PDB file of C-alpha atoms and ligand atoms in Angstrom:
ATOM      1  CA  UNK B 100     -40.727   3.925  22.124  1.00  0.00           C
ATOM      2  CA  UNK B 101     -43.647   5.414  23.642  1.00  0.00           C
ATOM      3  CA  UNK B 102     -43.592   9.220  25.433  1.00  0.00           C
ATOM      4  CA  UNK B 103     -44.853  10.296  28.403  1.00  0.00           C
ATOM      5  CA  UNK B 104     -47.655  13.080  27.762  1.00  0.00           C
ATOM      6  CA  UNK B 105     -48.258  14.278  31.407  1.00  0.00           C
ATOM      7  CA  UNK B 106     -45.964  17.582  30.655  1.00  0.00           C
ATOM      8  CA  UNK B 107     -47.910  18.501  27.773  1.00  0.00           C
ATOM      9  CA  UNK B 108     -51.618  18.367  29.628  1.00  0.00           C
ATOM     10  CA  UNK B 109     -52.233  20.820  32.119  1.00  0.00           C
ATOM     11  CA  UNK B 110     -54.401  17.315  33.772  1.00  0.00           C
ATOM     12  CA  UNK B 111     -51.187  15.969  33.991  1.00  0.00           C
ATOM     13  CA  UNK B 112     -52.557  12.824  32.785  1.00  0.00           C
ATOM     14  CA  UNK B 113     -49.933   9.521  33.152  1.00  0.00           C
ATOM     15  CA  UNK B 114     -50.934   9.524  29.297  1.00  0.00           C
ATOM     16  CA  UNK B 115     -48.452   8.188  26.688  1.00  0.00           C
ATOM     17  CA  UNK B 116     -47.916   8.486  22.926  1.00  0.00           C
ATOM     18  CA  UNK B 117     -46.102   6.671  20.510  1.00  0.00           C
ATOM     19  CA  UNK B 118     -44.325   9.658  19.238  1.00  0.00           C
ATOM     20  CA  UNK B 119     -43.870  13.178  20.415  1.00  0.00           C
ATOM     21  CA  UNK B 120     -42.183  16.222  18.191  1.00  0.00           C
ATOM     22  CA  UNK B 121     -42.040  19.462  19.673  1.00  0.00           C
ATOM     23  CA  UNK B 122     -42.074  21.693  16.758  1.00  0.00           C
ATOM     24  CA  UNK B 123     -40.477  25.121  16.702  1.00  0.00           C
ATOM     25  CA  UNK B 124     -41.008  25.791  13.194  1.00  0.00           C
ATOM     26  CA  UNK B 125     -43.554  25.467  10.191  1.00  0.00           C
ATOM     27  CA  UNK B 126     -41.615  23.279   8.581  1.00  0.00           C
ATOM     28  CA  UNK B 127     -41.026  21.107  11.528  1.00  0.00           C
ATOM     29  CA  UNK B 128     -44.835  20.889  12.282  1.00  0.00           C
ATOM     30  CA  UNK B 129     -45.685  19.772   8.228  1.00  0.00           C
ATOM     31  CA  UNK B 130     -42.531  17.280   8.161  1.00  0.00           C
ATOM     32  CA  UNK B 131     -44.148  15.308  11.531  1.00  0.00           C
ATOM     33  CA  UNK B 132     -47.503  15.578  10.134  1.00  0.00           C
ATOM     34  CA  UNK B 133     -46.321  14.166   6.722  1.00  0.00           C
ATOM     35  CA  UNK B 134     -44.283  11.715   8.484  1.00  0.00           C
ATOM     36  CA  UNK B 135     -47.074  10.242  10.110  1.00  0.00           C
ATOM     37  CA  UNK B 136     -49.534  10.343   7.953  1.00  0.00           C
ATOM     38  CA  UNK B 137     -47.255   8.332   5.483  1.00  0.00           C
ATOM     39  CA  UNK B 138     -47.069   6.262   8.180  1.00  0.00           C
ATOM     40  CA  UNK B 139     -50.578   5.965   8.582  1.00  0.00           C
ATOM     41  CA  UNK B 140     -50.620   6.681  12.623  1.00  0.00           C
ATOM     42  CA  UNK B 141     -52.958   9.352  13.415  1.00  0.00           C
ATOM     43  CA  UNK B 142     -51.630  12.845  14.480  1.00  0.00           C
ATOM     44  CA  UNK B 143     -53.438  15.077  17.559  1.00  0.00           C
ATOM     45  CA  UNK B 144     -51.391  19.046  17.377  1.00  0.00           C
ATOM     46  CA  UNK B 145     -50.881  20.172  21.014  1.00  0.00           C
ATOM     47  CA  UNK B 146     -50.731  24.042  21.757  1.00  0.00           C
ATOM     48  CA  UNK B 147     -50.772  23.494  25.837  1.00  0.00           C
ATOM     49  CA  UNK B 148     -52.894  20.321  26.034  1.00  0.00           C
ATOM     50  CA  UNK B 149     -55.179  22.596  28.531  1.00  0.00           C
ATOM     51  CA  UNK B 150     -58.559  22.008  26.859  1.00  0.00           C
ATOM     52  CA  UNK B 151     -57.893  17.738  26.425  1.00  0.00           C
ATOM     53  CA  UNK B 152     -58.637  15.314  28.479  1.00  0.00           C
ATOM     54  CA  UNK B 153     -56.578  12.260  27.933  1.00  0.00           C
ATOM     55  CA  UNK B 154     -58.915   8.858  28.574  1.00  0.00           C
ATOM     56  CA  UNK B 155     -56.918   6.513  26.657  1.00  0.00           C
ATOM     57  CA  UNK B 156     -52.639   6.732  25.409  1.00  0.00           C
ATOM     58  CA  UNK B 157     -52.592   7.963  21.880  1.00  0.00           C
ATOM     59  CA  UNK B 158     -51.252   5.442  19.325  1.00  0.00           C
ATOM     60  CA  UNK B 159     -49.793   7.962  17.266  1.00  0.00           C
ATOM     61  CA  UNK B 160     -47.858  11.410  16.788  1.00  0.00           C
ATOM     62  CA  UNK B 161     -48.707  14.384  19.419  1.00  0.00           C
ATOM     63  CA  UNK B 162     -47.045  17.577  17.774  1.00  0.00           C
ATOM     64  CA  UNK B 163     -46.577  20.231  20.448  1.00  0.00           C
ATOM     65  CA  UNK B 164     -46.854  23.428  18.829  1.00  0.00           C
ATOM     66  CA  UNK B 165     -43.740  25.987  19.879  1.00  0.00           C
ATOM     67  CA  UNK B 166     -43.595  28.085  17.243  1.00  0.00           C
ATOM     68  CA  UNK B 167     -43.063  31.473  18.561  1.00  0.00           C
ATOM     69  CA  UNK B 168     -42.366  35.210  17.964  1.00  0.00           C
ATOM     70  CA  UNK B 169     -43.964  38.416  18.728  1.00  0.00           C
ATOM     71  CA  UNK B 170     -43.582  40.977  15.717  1.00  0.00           C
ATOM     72  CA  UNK B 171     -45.066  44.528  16.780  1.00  0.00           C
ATOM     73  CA  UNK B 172     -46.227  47.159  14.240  1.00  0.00           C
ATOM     74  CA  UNK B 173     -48.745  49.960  14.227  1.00  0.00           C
ATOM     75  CA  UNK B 174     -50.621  52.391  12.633  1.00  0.00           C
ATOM     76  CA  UNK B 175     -52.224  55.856  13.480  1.00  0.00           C
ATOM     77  CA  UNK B 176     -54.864  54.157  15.804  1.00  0.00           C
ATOM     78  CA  UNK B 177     -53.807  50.808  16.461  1.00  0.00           C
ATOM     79  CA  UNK B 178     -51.123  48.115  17.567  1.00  0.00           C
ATOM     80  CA  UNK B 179     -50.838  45.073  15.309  1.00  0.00           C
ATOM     81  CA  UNK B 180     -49.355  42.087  16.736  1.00  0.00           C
ATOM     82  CA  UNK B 181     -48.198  38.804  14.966  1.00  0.00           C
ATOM     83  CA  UNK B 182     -47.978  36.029  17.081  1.00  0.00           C
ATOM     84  CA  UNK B 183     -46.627  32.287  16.780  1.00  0.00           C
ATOM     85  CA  UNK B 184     -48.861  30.228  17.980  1.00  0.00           C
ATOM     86  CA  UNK B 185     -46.987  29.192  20.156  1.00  0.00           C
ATOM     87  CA  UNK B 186     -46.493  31.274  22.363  1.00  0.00           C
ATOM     88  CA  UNK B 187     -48.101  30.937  25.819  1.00  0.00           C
ATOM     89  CA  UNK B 188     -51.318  33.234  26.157  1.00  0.00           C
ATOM     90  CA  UNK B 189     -51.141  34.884  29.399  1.00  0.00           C
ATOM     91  CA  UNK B 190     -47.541  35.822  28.851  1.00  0.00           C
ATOM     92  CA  UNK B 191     -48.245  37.217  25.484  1.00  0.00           C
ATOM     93  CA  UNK B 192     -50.867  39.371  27.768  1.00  0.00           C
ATOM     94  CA  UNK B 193     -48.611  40.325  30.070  1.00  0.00           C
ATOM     95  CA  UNK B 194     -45.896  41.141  27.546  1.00  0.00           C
ATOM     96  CA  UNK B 195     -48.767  43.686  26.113  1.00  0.00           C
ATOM     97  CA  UNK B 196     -49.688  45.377  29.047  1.00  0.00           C
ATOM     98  CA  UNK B 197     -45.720  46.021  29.862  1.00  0.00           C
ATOM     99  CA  UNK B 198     -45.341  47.478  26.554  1.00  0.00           C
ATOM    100  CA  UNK B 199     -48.022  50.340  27.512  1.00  0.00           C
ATOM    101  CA  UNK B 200     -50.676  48.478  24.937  1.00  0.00           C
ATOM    102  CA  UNK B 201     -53.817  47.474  26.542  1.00  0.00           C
ATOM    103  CA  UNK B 202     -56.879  45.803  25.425  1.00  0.00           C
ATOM    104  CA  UNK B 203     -55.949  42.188  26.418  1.00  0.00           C
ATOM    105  CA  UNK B 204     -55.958  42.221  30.544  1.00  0.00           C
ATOM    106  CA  UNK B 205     -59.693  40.876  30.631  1.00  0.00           C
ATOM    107  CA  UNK B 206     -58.028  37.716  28.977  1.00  0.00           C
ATOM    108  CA  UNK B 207     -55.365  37.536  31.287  1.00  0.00           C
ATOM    109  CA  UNK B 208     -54.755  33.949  32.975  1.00  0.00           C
ATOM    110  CA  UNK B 209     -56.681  31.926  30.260  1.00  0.00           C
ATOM    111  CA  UNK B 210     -54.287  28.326  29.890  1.00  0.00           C
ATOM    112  CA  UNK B 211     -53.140  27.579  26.421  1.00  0.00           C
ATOM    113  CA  UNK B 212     -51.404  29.379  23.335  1.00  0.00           C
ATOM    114  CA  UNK B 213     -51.983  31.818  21.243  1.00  0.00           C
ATOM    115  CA  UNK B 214     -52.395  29.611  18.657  1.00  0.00           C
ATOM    116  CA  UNK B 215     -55.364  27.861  20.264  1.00  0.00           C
ATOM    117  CA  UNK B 216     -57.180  31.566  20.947  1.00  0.00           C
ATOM    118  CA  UNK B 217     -59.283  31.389  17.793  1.00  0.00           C
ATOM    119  CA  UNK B 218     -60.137  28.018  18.025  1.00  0.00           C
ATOM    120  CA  UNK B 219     -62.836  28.676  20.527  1.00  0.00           C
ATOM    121  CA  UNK B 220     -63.036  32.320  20.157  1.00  0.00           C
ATOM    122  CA  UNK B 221     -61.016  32.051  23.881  1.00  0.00           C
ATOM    123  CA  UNK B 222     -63.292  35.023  26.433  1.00  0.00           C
ATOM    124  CA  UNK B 223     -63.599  36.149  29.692  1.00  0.00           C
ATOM    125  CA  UNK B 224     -65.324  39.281  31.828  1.00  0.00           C
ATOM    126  CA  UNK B 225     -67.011  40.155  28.529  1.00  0.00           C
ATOM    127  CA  UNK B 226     -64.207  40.180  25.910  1.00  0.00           C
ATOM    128  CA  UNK B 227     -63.721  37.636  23.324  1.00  0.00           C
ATOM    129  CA  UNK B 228     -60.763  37.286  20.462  1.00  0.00           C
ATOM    130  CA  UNK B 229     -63.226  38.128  17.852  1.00  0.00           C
ATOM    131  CA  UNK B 230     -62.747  41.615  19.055  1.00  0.00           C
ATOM    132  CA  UNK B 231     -59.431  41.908  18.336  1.00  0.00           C
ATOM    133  CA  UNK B 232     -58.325  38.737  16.026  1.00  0.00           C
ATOM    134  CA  UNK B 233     -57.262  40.805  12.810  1.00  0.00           C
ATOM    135  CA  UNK B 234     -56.508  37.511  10.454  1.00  0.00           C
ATOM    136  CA  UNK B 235     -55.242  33.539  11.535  1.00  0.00           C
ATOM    137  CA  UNK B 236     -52.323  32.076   9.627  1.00  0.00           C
ATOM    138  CA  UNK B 237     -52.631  28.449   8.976  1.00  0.00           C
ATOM    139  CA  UNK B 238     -51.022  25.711   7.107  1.00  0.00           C
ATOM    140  CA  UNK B 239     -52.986  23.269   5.034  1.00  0.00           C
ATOM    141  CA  UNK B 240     -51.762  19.892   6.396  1.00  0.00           C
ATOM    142  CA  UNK B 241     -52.066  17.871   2.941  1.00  0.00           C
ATOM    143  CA  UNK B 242     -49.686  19.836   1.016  1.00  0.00           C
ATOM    144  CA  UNK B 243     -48.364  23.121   3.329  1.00  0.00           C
ATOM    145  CA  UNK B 244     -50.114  25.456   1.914  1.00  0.00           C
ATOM    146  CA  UNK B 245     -50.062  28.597   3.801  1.00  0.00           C
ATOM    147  CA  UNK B 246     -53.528  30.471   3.893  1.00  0.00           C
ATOM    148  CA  UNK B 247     -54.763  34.063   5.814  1.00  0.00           C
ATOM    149  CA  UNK B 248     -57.995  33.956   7.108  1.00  0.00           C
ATOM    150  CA  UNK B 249     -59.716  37.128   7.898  1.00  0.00           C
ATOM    151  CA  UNK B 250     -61.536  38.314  11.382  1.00  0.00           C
ATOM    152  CA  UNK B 251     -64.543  37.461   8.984  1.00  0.00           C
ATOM    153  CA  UNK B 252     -63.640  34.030   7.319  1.00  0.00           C
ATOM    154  CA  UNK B 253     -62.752  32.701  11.049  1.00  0.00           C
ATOM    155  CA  UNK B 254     -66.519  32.396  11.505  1.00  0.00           C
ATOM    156  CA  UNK B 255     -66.595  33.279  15.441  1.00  0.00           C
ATOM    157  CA  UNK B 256     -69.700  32.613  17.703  1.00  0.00           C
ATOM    158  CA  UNK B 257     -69.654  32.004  21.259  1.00  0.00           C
ATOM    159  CA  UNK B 258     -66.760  29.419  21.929  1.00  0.00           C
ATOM    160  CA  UNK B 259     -66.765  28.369  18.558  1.00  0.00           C
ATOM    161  CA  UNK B 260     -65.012  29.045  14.845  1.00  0.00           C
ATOM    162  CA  UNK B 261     -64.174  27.647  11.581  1.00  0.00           C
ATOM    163  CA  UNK B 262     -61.647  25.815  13.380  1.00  0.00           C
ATOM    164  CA  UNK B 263     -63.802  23.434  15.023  1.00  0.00           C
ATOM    165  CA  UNK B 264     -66.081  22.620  11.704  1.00  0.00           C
ATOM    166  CA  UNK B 265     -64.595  22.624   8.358  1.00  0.00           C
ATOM    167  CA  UNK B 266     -60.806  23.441   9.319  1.00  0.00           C
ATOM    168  CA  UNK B 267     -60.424  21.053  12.150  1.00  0.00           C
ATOM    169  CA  UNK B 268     -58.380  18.363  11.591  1.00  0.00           C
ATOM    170  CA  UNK B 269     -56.764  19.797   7.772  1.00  0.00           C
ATOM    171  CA  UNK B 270     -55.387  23.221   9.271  1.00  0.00           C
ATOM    172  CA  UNK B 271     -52.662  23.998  11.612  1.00  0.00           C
ATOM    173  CA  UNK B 272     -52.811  27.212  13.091  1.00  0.00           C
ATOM    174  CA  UNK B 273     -49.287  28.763  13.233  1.00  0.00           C
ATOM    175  CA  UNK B 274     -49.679  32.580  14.474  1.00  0.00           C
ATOM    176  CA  UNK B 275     -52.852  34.830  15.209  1.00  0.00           C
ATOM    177  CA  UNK B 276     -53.116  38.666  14.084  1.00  0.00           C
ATOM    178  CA  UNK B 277     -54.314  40.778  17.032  1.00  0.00           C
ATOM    179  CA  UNK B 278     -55.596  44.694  16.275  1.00  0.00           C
ATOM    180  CA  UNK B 279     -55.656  46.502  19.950  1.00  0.00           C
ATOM    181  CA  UNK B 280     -56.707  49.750  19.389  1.00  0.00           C
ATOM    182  CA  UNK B 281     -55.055  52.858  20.795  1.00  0.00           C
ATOM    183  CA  UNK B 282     -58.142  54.412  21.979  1.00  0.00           C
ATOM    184  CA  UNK B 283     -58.206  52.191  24.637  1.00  0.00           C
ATOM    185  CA  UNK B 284     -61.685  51.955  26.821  1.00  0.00           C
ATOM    186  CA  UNK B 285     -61.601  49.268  29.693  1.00  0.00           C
ATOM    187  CA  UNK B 286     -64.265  46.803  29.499  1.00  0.00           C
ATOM    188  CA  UNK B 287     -65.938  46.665  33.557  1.00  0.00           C
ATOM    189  CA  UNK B 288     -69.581  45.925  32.299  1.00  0.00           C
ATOM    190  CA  UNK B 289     -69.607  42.006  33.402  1.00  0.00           C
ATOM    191  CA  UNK B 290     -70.533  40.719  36.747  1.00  0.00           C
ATOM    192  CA  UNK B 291     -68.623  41.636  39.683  1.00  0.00           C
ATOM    193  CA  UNK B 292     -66.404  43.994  37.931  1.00  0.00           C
ATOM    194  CA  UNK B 293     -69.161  46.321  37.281  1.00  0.00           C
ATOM    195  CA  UNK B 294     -69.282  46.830  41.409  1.00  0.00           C
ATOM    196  CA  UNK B 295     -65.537  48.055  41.289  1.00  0.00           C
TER     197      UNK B 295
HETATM  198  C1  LIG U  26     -58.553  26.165  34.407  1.00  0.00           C
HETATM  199  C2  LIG U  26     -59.022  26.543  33.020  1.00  0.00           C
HETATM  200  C3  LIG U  26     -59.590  27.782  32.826  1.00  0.00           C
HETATM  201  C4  LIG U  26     -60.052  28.157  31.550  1.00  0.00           C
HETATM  202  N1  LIG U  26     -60.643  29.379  31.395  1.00  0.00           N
HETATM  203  C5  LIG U  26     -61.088  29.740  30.177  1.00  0.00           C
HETATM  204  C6  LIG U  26     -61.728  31.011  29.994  1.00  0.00           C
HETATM  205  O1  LIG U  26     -61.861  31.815  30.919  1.00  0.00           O
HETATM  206  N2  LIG U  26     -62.168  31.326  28.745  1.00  0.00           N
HETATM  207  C7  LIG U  26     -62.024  30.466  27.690  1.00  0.00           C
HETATM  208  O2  LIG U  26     -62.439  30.838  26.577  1.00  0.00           O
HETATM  209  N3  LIG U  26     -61.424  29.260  27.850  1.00  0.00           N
HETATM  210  C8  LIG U  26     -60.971  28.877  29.048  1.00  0.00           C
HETATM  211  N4  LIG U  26     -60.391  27.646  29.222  1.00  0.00           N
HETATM  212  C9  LIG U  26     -60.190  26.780  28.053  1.00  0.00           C
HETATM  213  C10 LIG U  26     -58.777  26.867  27.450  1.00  0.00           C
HETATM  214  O3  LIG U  26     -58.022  27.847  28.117  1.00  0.00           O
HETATM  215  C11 LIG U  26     -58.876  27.248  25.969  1.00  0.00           C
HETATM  216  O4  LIG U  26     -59.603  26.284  25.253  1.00  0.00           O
HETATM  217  C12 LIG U  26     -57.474  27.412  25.331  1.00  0.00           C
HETATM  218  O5  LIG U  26     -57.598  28.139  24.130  1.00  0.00           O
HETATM  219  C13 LIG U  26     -56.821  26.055  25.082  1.00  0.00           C
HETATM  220  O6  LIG U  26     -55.500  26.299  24.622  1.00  0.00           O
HETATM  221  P1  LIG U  26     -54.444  25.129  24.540  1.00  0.00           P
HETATM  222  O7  LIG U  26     -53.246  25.673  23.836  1.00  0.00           O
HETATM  223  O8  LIG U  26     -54.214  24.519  25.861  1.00  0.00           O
HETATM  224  O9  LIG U  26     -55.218  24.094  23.589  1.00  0.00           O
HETATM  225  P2  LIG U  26     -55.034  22.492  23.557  1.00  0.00           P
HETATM  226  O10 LIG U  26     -55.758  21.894  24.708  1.00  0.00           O
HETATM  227  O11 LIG U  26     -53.613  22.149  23.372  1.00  0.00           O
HETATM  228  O12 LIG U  26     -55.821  22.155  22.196  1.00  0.00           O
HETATM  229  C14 LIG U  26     -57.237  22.338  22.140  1.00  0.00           C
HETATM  230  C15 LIG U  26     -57.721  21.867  20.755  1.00  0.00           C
HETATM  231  O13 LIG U  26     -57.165  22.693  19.735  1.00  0.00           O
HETATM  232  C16 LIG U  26     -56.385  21.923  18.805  1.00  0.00           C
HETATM  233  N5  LIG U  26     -55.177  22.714  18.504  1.00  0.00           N
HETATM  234  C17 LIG U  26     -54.281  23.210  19.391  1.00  0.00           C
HETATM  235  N6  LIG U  26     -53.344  23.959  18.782  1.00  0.00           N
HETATM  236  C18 LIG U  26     -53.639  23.931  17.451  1.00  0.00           C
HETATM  237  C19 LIG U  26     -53.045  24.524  16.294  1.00  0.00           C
HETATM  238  N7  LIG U  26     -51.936  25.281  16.388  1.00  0.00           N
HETATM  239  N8  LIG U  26     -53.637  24.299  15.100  1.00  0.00           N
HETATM  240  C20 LIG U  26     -54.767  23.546  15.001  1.00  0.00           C
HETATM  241  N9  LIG U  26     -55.367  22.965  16.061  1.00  0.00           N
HETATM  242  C21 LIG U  26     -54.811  23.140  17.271  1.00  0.00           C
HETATM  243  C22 LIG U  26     -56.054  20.632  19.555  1.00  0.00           C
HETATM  244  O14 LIG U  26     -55.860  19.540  18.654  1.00  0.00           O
HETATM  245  C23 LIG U  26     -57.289  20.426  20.407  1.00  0.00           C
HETATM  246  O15 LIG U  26     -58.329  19.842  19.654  1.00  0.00           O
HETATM  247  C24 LIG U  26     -59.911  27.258  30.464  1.00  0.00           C
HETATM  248  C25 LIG U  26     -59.294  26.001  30.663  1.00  0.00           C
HETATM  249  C26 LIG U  26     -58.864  25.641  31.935  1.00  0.00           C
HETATM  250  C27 LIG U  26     -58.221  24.296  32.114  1.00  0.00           C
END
């Protein structure tokens, strides 16, 4: 039976796919992509469908990513975050800022998941993830192999990573590293926010 996809694209396209899993887990995300590909129906993951544009209904699996958590640690000079990706971005943002840790707030009200931040190196009023993406946790989709990529190995440039060359398609990205550091400096150098 197919499923409506308007609540998982921020279009709100009338959309449908033949299946839809909402997966809260690794586990649950490799099963539905194993599933399917057995199956031989193609598979699209989903953090919050803000950066698709639905033309056509998708004759296959949509996995919605909502695998979350927020595990806080820290060292001398920095908060470390670990992040399931998915979680929803700005909240993750706000959740930092109410926990006294700033570094994110340039970021704030960017639509998707956390997940989905690397993917295009996500940026705004002169601050991009690269600055603070500490490593990306994914899951190789053939056999569920986890992997730890490195600020480094991600490959960032503007809007662009890995993740959209060699990984796409044959990685799921299930939580994000983030290094804020305690010496916090604001960041007021771009456009109009260098007039406040
Ligand atoms: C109004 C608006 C404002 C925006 N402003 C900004 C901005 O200021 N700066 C900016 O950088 N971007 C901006 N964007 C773009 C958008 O916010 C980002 O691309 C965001 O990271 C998309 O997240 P998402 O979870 O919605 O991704 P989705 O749309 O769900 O997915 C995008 C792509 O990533 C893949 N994908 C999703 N999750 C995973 C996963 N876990 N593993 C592997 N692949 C995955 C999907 O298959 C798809 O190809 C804006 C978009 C809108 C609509």
């Amino acid at each position: 039976m197919n499923s409506s996809l308007k609540p998982f694209n921020t279009f709100g396209i009338q959309a449908t796919a033949a299946h839809i899993v909402i997966a809260e887990s690794v586990q649950q995300l490799t099963e539905a992509w194993a599933e399917s590909t057995q199956a031989h129906q193609p598979v699209l993951i989903l953090g919050e469908g803000s950066n698709v544009l639905f033309l056509e209904n998708f004759e296959g699996t949509v996995i919605i990513n909502r695998i979350k958590g927020i595990e806080i640690a820290e060292t001398d000079d920095a908060w470390l975050l670990h992040v399931g990706a998915g979680e929803n971005w700005h909240h993750f943002v706000e959740y930092t800022l109410q926990q006294g840790m700033p570094g994110l707030e340039n970021l704030a009200l960017i639509p998707g998941c956390a997940g989905s931040s690397p993917i295009q190196n996500i940026g705004a009023y002169g601050v991009e993830i690269k600055q603070v993406c500490n490593y990306v946790d994914c899951v190789e989709l053939s056999n569920g192999q986890a992997l730890r990529l490195t600020n480094a190995e991600c490959r960032f440039g503007y809007r662009d990573s890995i993740f959209k060359h060699d990984y796409q398609d044959r990685f799921a990205i299930v939580a994000v590293g983030y290094r804020l550091p305690k010496a916090w400096r604001p960041v007021l150098s771009y456009g109009d926010l260098s007039k406040l």
